[in-house]
Coordinates of C-alpha atoms in Angstrom, one line a residue:
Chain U
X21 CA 57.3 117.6 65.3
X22 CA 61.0 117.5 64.2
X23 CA 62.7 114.2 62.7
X24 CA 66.1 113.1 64.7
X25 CA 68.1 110.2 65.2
X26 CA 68.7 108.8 68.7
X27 CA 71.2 105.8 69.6
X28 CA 70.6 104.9 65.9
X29 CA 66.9 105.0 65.4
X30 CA 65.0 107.3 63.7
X31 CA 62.7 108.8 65.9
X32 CA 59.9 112.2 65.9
X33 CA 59.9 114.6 68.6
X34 CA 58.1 117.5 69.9
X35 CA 59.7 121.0 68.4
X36 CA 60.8 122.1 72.1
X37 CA 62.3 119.0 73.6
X38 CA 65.5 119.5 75.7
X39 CA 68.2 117.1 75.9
X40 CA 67.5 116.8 79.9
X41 CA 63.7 116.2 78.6
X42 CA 65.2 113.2 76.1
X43 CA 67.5 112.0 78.7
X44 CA 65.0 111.6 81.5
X45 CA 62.2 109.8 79.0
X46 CA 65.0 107.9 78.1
X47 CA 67.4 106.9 80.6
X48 CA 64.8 108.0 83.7
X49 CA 68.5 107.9 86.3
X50 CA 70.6 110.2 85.0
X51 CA 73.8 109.0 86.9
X52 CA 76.2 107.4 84.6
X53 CA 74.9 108.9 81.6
X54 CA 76.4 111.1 78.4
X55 CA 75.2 112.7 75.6
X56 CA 76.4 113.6 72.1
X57 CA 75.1 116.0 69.7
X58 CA 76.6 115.4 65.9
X59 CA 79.4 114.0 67.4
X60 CA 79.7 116.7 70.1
X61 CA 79.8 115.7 74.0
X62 CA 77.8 117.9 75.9
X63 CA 78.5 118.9 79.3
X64 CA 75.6 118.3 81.8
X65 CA 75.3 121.9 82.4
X66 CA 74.6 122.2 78.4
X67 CA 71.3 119.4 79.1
X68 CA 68.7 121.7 80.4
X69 CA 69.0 124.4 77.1
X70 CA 70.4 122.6 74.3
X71 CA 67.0 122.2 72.6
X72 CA 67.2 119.1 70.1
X73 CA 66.9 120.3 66.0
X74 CA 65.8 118.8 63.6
X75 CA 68.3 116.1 61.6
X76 CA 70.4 115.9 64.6
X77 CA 72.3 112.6 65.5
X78 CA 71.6 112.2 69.5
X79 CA 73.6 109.3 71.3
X80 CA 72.5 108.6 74.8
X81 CA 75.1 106.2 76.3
X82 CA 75.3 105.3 79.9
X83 CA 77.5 103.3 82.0
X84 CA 78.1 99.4 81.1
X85 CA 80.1 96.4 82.4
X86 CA 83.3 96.7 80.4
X87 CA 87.4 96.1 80.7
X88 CA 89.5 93.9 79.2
Chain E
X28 CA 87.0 99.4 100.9
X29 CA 85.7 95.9 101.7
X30 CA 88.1 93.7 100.9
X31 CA 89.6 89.8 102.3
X32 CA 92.8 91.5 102.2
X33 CA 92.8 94.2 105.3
X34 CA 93.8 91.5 107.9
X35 CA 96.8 91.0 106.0
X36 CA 99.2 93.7 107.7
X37 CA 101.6 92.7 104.5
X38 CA 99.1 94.0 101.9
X39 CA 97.1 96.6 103.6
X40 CA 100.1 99.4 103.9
X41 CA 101.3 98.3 100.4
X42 CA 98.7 100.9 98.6
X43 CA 100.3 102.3 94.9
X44 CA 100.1 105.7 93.6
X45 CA 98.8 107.1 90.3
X46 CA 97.7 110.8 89.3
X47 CA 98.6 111.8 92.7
X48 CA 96.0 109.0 94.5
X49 CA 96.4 106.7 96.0
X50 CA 95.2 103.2 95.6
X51 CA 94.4 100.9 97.8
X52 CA 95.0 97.5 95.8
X53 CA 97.0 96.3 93.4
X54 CA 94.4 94.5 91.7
X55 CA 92.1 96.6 89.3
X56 CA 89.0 94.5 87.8
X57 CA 87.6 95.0 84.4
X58 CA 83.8 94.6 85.1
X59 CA 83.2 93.0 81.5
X60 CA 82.1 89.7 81.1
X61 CA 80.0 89.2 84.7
X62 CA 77.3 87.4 84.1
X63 CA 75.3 89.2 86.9
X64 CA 75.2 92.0 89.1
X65 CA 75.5 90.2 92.2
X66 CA 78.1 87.8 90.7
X67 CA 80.1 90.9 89.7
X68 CA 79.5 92.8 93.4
X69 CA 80.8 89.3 95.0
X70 CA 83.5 89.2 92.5
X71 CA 84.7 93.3 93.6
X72 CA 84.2 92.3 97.1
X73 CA 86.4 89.1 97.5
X74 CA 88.8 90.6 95.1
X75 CA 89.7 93.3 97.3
X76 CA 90.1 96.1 94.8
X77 CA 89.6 99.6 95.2
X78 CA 89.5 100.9 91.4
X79 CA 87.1 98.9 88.6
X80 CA 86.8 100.0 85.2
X81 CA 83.4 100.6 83.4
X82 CA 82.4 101.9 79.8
X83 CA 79.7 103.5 78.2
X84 CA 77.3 102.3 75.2
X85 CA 74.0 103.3 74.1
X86 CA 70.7 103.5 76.6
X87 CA 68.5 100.5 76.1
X88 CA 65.1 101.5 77.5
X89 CA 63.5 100.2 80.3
X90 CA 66.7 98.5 81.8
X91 CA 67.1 99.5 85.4
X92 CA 69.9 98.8 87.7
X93 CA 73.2 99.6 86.5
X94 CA 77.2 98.4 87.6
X95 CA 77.4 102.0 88.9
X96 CA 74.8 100.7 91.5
X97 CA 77.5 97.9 92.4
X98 CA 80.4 100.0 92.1
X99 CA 78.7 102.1 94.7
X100 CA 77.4 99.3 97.2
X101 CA 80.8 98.2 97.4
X102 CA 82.9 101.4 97.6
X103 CA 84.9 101.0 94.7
X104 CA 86.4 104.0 92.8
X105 CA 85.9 103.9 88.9
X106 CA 88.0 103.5 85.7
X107 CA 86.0 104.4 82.5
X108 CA 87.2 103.3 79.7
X109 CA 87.7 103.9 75.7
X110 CA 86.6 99.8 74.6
X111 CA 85.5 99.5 71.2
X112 CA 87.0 102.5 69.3
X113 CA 89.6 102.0 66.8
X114 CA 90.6 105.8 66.3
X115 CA 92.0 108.1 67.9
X116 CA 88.9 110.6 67.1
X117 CA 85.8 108.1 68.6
X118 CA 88.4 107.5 71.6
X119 CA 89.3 111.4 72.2
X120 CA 84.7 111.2 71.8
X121 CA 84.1 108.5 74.5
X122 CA 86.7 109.7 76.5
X123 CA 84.8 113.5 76.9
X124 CA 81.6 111.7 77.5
X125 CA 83.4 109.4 80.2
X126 CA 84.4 112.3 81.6
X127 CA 80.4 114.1 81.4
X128 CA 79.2 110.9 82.8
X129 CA 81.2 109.3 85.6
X130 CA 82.6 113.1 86.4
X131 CA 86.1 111.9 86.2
X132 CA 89.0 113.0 84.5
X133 CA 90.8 109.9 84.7
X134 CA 90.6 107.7 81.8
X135 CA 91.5 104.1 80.7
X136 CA 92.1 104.5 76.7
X137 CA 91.7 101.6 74.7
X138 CA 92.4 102.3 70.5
X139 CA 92.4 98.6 69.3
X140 CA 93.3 98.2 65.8
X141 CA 91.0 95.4 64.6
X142 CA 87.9 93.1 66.3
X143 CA 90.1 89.8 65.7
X144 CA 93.4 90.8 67.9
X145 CA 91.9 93.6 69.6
X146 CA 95.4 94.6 70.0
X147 CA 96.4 98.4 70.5
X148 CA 96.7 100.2 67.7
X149 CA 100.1 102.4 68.1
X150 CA 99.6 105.0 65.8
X151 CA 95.8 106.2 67.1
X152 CA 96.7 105.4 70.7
X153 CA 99.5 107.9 70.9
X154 CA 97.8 110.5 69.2
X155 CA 94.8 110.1 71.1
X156 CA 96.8 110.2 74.7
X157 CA 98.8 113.2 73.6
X158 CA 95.1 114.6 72.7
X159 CA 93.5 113.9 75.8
X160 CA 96.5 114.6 77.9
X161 CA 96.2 118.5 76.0
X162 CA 93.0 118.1 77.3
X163 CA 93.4 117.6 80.9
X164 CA 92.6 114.1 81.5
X165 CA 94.8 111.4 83.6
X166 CA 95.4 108.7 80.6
X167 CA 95.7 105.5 81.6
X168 CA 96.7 103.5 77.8
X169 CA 96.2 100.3 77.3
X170 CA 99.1 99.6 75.3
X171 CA 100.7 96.5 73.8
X172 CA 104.5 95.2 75.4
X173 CA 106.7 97.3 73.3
X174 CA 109.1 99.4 75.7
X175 CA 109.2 101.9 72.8
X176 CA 105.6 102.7 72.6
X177 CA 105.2 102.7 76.6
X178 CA 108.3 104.7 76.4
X179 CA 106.3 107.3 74.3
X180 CA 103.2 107.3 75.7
X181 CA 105.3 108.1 79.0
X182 CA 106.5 111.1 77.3
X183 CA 103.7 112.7 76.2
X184 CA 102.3 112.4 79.6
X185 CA 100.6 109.7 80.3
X186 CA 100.0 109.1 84.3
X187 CA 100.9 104.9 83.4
X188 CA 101.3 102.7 81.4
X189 CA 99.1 99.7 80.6
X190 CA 101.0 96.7 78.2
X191 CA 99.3 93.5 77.9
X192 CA 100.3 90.1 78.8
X193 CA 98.3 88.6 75.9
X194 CA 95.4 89.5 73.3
X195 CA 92.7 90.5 75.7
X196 CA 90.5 87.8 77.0
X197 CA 92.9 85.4 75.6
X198 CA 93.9 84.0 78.7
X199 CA 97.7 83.0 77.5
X200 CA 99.2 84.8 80.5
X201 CA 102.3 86.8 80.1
X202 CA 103.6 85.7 76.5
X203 CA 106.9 88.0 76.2
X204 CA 107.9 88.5 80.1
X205 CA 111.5 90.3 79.1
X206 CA 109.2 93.1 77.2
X207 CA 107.7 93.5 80.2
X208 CA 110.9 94.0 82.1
X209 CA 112.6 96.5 79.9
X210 CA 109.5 98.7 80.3
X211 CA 109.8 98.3 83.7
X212 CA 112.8 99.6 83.7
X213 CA 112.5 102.2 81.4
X214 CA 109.7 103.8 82.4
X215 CA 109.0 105.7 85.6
X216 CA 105.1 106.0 85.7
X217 CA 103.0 102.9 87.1
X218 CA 103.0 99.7 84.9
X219 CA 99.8 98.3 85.2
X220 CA 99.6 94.7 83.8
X221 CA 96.2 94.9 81.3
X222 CA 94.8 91.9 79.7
X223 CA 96.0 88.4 78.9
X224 CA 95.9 87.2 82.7
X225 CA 94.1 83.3 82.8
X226 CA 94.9 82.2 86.6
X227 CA 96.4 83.5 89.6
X228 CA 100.1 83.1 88.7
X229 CA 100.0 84.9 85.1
X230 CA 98.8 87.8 88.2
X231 CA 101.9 87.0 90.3
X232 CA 104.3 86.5 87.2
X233 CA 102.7 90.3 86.5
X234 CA 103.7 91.7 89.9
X235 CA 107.2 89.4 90.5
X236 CA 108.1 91.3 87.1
X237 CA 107.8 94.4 89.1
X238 CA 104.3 95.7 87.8
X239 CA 102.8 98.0 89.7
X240 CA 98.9 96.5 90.0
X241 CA 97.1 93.8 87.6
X242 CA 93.8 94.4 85.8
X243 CA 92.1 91.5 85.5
X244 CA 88.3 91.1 84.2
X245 CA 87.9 87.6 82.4
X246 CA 89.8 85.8 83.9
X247 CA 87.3 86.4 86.9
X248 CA 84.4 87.0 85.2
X249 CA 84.4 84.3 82.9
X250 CA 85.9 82.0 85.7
X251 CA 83.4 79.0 86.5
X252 CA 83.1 80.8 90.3
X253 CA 84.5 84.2 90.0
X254 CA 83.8 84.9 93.4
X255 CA 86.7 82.4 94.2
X256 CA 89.1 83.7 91.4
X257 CA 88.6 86.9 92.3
X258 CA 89.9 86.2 95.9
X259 CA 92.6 83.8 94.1
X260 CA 94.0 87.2 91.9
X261 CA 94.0 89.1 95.1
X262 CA 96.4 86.6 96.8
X263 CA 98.5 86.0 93.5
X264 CA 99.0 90.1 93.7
X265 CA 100.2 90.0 97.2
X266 CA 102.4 87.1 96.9
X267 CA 104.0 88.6 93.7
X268 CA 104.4 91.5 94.8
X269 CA 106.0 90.4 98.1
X270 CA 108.2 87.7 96.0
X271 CA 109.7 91.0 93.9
X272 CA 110.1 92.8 97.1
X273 CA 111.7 89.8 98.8
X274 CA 114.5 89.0 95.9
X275 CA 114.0 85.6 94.1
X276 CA 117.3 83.8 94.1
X277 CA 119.2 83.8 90.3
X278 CA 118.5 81.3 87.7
X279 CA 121.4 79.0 87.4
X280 CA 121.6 75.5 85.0
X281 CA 123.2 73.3 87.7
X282 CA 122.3 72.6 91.1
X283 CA 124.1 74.8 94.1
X284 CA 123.5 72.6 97.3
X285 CA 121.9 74.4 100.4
X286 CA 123.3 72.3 102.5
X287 CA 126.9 72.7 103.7
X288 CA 129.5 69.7 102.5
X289 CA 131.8 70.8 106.1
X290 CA 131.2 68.4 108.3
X291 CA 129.4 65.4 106.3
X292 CA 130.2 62.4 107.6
X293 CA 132.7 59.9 106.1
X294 CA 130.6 56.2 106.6

């Protein structure tokens, strides 16, 4: 199990999680949706590989009703 | 586009062009503030618009059904957008993972320099356009109605310009409408009124000033029936815009009589 931090909360994961993995248990619909790595965007190509590690900060963010 | 508008032969040809598209109305809708999805997909619908802006915040599990789902069912192109960050580096941040998400490059970016004014900060704005632009994205700035700051974020290549009317979801209208002129005049790209807008003639104030297109979102959204001030905004569009088209007569302090004196009878 490796300790991260996703949207904010502290949270324990299995060693080999992707970030499609953590996206999908997640979010489930991926349309709409972005992820950063310690303040790095990744592209959606980078989702199936990028592995998570432990101490990283994941944000999850998907689309939202916004504008001035 | 579904919209009340394409009957109206007046409005339909009279599409605007930004980043090399074209859009279809001059009425953009923020999508903040609905307080439903089907009050918002009315709301898109009778408004007429073809562009909506959206942003991004954090997952919150188990909620299903999202305003992409909306934007989609009513053909609407979208406008991500920057809200909430107040530097230039979360802004340059949300604006890459607009870009991962909504697999645009085009980009409404909003740098606001405190939660009380939400007004732009000019410092971080520029520098974050100027970053984003390096980057290859279409910035659209919300900026506030200084022709010297629109004037620069021109410059460093913005594809318009957004000033406000008022503090956003103030709903004071158009407080400094000569601001708004001078950057009309001094700046080439699409001025696109952003924020301020509280009825349907701050909207056709906007366009009789010679904006390009209106965003509107609270004004609608918050409205008691949005649905109906959504189709209110689009006519207040297309009546200011045909009003600036048309020539409004000049301002004078004493009356100048329309009918002729020749002829008037001698009793």
């Amino acid at each position: 199990m490796i300790a991260v931090v996703v949207n904010g909360e502290a949270k324990r994961l299995g060693g080999a999680t992707t970030v499609a993995e953590l996206v999908a248990e997640l979010a489930g619909d991926a349309r709409g949706v972005a992820v950063a790595v310690n303040s790095e965007v990744l592209t959606r190509a980078e989702w199936a590989t990028r592995k998570v590690a432990e101490g990283d900060r994941v944000e999850v963010l998907r689309a939202a009703q916004g504008g001035c | 586009m579904a919209t009340v508008l394409e009957s109206d032969p007046a409005s339909a040809a009279d599409t605007f062009e930004v980043a090399g598209c074209q859009i279809g109305s001059r009425l953009i809708l923020g999508t903040g503030g609905a307080p439903s999805m089907e009050v918002l997909g009315e709301a898109i619908q009778r408004s007429g618009t073809a562009l909506v802006t959206v942003a991004l915040r954090r997952v919150l599990p188990g909620v299903e059904g999202s305003v992409l789902d909306v934007c989609q069912r009513t053909g609407v192109q979208v406008l991500p957008n920057t809200a909430g960050c107040f530097t230039a580096r979360d802004a340059v941040l949300t604006a890459k993972a607009c870009r991962e998400a909504f697999e645009t490059s085009w980009v409404k970016l909003e740098v606001i320099a405190d939660e009380r004014t939400l007004l732009p900060d000019p410092h971080e704005l520029l520098d974050a356009a100027e970053q984003l632009v390096g980057l290859g994205f279409s910035v659209f700035p919300y900026t506030s109605d200084d022709p010297v700051l629109a004037r620069r974020l021109a410059e460093v290549g913005c594809v318009a310009v957004m000033p406000l009317g008022a503090p956003i979801g103030s709903g004071m209208g158009i407080r400094n409408p000569y601001n708004l002129a001078i950057i009309r005049e001094q700046v080439e790209l699409p001025v696109i009124l952003d924020a301020g807008i509280g009825t349907a003639s701050d909207a056709a104030l906007a366009m009789e000033l010679g904006c390009d297109a209106v965003l509107v979102a609270s004004a609608v959204t918050k409205a008691r029936d949005p649905g109906a001030m959504a189709e209110a905004m689009a006519h207040a569009v297309t009546a200011g815009r045909l009003a600036a088209r048309a020539g409004r007569i000049p301002r004078r302090l004493y009356a100048e009589a329309s009918t002729s004196a020749m002829g008037l009878a001698e009793l």
